Short mmCIF file of C-alpha atoms in Angstrom, two decimals:
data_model
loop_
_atom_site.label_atom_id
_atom_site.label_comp_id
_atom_site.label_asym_id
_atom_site.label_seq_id
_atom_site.Cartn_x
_atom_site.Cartn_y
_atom_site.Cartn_z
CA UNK A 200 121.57 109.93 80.80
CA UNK A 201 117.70 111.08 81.01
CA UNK A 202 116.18 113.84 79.11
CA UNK A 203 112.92 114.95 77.82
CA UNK A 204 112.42 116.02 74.20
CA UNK A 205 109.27 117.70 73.19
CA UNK A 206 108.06 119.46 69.47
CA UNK A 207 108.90 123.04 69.65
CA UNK A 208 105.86 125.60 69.40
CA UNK A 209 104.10 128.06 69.60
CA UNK A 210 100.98 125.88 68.54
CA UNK A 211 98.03 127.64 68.02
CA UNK A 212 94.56 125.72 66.85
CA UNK A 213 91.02 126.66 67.15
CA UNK A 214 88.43 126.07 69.56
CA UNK A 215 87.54 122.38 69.39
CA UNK A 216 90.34 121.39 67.44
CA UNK A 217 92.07 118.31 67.95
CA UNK A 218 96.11 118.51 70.54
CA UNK A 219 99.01 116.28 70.01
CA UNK A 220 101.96 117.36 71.72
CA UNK A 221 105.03 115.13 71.30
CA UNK A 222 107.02 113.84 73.96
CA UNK A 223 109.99 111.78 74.00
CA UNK A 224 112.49 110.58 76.36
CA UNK A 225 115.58 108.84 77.19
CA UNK A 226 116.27 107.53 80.85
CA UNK A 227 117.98 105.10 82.84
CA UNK A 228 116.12 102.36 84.32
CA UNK A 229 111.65 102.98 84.40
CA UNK A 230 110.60 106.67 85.08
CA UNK A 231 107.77 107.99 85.70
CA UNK A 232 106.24 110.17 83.05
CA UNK A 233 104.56 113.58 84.12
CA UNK A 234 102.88 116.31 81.84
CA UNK A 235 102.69 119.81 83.93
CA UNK A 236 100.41 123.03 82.76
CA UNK A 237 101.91 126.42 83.63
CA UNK A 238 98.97 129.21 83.04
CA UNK A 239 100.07 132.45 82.55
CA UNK A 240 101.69 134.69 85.80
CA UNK A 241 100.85 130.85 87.61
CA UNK A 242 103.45 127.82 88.60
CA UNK A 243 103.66 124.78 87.19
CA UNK A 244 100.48 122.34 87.74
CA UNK A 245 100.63 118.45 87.75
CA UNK A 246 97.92 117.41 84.44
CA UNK A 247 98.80 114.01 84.37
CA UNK A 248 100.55 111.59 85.19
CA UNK A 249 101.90 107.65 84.15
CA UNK A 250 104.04 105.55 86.60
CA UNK A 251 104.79 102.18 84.58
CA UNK A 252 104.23 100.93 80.83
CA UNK A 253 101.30 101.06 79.25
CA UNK A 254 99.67 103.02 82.08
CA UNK A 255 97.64 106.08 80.53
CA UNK A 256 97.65 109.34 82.25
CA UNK A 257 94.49 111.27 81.89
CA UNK A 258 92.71 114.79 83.64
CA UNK A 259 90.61 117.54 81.98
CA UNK A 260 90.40 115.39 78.76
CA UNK A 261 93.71 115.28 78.27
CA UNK A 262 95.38 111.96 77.86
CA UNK A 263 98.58 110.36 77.67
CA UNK A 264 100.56 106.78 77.64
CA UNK A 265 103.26 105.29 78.70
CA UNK A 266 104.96 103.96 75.99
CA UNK A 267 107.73 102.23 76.51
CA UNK A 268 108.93 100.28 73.02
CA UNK A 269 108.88 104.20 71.51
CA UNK A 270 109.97 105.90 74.40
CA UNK A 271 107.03 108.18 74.36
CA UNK A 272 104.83 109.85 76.07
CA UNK A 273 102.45 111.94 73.74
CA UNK A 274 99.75 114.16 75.54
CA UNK A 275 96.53 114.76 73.47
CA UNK A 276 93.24 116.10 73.76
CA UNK A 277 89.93 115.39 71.25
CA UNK A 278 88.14 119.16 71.57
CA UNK A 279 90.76 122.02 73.27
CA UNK A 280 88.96 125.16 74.69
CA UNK A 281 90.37 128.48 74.81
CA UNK A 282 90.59 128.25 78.45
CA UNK A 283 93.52 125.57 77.34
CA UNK A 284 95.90 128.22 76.56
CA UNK A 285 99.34 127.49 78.50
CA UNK A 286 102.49 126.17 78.48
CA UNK A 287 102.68 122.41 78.94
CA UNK A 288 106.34 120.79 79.72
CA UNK A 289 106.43 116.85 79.45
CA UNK A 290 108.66 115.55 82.64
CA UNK A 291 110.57 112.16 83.92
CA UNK A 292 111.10 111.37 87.06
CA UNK A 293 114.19 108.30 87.16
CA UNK A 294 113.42 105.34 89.47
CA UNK A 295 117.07 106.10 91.05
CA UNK A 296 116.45 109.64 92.09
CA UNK A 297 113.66 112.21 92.68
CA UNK A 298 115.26 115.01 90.16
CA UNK A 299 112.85 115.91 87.95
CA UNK A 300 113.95 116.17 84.15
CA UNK A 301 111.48 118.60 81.97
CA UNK A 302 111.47 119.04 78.72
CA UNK A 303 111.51 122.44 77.38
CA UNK A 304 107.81 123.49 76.97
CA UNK A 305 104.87 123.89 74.30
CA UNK A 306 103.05 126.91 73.87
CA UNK A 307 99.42 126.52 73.37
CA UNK A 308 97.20 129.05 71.94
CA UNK A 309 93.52 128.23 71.72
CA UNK A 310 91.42 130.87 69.44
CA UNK A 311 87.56 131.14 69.21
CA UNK B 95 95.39 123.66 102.99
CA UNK B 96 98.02 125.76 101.90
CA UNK B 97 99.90 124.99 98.72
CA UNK B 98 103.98 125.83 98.01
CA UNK B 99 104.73 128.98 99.44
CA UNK B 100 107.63 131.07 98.39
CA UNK B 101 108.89 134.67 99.01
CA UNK B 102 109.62 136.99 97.49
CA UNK B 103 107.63 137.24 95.00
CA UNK B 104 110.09 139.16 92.63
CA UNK B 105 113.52 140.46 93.67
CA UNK B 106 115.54 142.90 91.69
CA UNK B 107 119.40 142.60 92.19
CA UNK B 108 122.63 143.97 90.80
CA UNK B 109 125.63 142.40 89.88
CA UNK B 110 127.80 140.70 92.32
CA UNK B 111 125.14 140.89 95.01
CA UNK B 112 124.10 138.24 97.47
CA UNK B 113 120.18 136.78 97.46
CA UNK B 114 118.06 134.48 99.17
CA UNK B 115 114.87 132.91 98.05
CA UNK B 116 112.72 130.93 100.65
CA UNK B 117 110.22 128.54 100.26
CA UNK B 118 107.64 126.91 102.75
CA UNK B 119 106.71 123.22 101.39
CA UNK B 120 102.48 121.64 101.78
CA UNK B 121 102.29 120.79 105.13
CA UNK B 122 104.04 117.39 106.10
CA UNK B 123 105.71 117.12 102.92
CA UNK B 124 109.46 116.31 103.52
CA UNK B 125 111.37 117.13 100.57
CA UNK B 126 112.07 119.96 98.86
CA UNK B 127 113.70 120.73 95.45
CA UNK B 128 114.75 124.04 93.69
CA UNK B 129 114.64 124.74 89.88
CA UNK B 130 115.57 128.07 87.74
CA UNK B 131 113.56 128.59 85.01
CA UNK B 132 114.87 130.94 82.21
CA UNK B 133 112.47 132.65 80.26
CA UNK B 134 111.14 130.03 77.20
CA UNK B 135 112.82 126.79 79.21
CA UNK B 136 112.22 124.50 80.87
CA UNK B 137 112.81 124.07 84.48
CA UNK B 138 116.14 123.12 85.65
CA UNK B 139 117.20 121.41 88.71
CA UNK B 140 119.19 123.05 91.28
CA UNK B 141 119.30 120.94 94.89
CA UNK B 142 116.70 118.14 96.83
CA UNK B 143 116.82 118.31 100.22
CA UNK B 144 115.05 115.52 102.38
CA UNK B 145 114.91 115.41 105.80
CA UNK B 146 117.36 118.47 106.19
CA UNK B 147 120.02 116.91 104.30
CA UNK B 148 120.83 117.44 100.40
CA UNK B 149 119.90 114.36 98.78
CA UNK B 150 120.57 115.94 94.75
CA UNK B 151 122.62 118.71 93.18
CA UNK B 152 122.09 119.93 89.48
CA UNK B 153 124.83 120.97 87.46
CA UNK B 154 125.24 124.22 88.91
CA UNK B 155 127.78 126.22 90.61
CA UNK B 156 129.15 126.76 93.78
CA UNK B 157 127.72 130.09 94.01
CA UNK B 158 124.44 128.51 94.78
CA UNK B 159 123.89 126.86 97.77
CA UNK B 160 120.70 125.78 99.92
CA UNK B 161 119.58 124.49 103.44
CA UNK B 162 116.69 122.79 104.65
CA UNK B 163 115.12 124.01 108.11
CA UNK B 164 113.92 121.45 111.02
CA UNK B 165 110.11 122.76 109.93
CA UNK B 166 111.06 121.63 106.32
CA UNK B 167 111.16 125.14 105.12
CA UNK B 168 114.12 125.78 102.92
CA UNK B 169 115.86 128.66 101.97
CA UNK B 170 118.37 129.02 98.20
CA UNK B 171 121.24 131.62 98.49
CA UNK B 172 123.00 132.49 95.51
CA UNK B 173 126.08 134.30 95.44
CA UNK B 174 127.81 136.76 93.36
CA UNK B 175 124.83 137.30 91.35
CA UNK B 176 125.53 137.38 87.42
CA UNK B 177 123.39 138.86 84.61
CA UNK B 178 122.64 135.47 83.45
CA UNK B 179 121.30 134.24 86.93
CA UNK B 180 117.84 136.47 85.80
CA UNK B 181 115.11 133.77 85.88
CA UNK B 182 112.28 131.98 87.70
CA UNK B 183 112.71 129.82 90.94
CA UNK B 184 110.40 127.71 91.39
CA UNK B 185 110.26 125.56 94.78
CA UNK B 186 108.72 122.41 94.63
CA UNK B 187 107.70 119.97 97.52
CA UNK B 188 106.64 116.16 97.61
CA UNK B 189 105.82 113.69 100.02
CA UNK B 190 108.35 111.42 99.78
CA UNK B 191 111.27 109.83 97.25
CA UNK B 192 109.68 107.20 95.06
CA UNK B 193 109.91 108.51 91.96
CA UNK B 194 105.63 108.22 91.28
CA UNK B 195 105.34 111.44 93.89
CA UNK B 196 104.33 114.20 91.84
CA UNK B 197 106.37 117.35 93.03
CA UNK B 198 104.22 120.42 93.66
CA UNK B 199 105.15 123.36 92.92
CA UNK B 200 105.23 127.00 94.38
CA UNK B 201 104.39 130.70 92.25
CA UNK B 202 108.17 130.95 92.04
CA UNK B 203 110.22 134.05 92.85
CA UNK B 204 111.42 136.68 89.80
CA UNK B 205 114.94 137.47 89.92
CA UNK B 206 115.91 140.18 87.77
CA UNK B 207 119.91 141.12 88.16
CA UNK B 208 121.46 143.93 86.41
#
């Protein structure tokens, strides 16, 4: 079957710290990979995105790759800014269907 | 343009009560999917509909049910309402099937039931 596995949270760091979220997944066939950002009171927002191995997703300083001998897709970001603070939910999308499989979201906290 | 519209925003329902949530997907997008999201989850997927007809149903039951419109506009009814249908729907829209479209995504609509 296909399902998304990311690290629990809350994570909280300090301003200019160094992000690693952990995603992993298991799918049928190639997905694509997709990490979303839901802001507070907002809907979910497409960050980045990887179609095929070895691609690497990136937006806003945030990067991620494709990975496909470890099944993973780990987002990261060198220097995270309060403004940073969210929810982000790693995604798969199955080359047989357009149903979207999320993970279950990692709270980010950014301090000053 | 206009993003993922969706209405209402929040809805407050009792028990056994009827709803419907619609949604109006970016202009010439095709497809449109539903998701709950329960507070601290993930979203979940409900239904795809493409070109009016479903093309995907989640693992839900037959309370909930959708349509799609001729202007691509969809509407999700849900039936019987239960305490533990309180959550987030979030409509989501994309351009077409390949599995590279990113799916964008409405404000959602709040659906408290008590």
């Amino acid at each position: 079957g296909n399902s998304v596995t990311q690290m629990e949270g809350p994570v909280t760091l300090s301003e200019e710290a160094f992000l690693t979220i952990n995603c992993t997944y298991t799918a049928t066939g190639y997905p694509s990979l997709f990490w979303y950002v839901q802001y507070p009171g907002e809907g979910l927002q497409l960050l980045l995105k990887a179609t095929k191995a070895d691609d690497k997703g990136s937006n806003k300083g945030f990067e991620a790759t494709y990975r496909k001998e470890t099944t993973s897709f780990h987002l990261e970001k060198g220097s995270v800014q309060v403004s940073d603070s969210a929810v982000y939910f790693c995604a798969l999308n199955p080359r047989d269907g357009n149903q979207f499989y999320f993970g279950t979201g990692t709270s980010l906290t950014v301090i000053p | 343009d206009a993003g993922v519209t969706q209405s209402p925003t929040h809805l407050i329902k009792t028990r056994g009560q009827h709803v419907t949530l619609r949604c109006s997907p970016i202009s010439g997008h095709k497809s449109v999917s539903w998701y709950q999201q329960v507070l601290g989850q993930g979203p979940q997927f409900i239904f795809q509909y493409y070109e009016k007809e479903e093309r995907g149903r989640g693992n839900f039951p037959d309370r909930f049910s959708a349509r799609q419109f001729p202007n691509y506009s969809s509407e999700l009814n849900v039936n019987a309402l239960l305490l533990g249908d309180s959550a987030l729907y979030l409509c989501a829209s994309t351009s077409g099937l390949a599995s590279y479209n990113e799916q964008f995504f409405g404000p959602g609509t709040r659906l408290t039931v008590l």
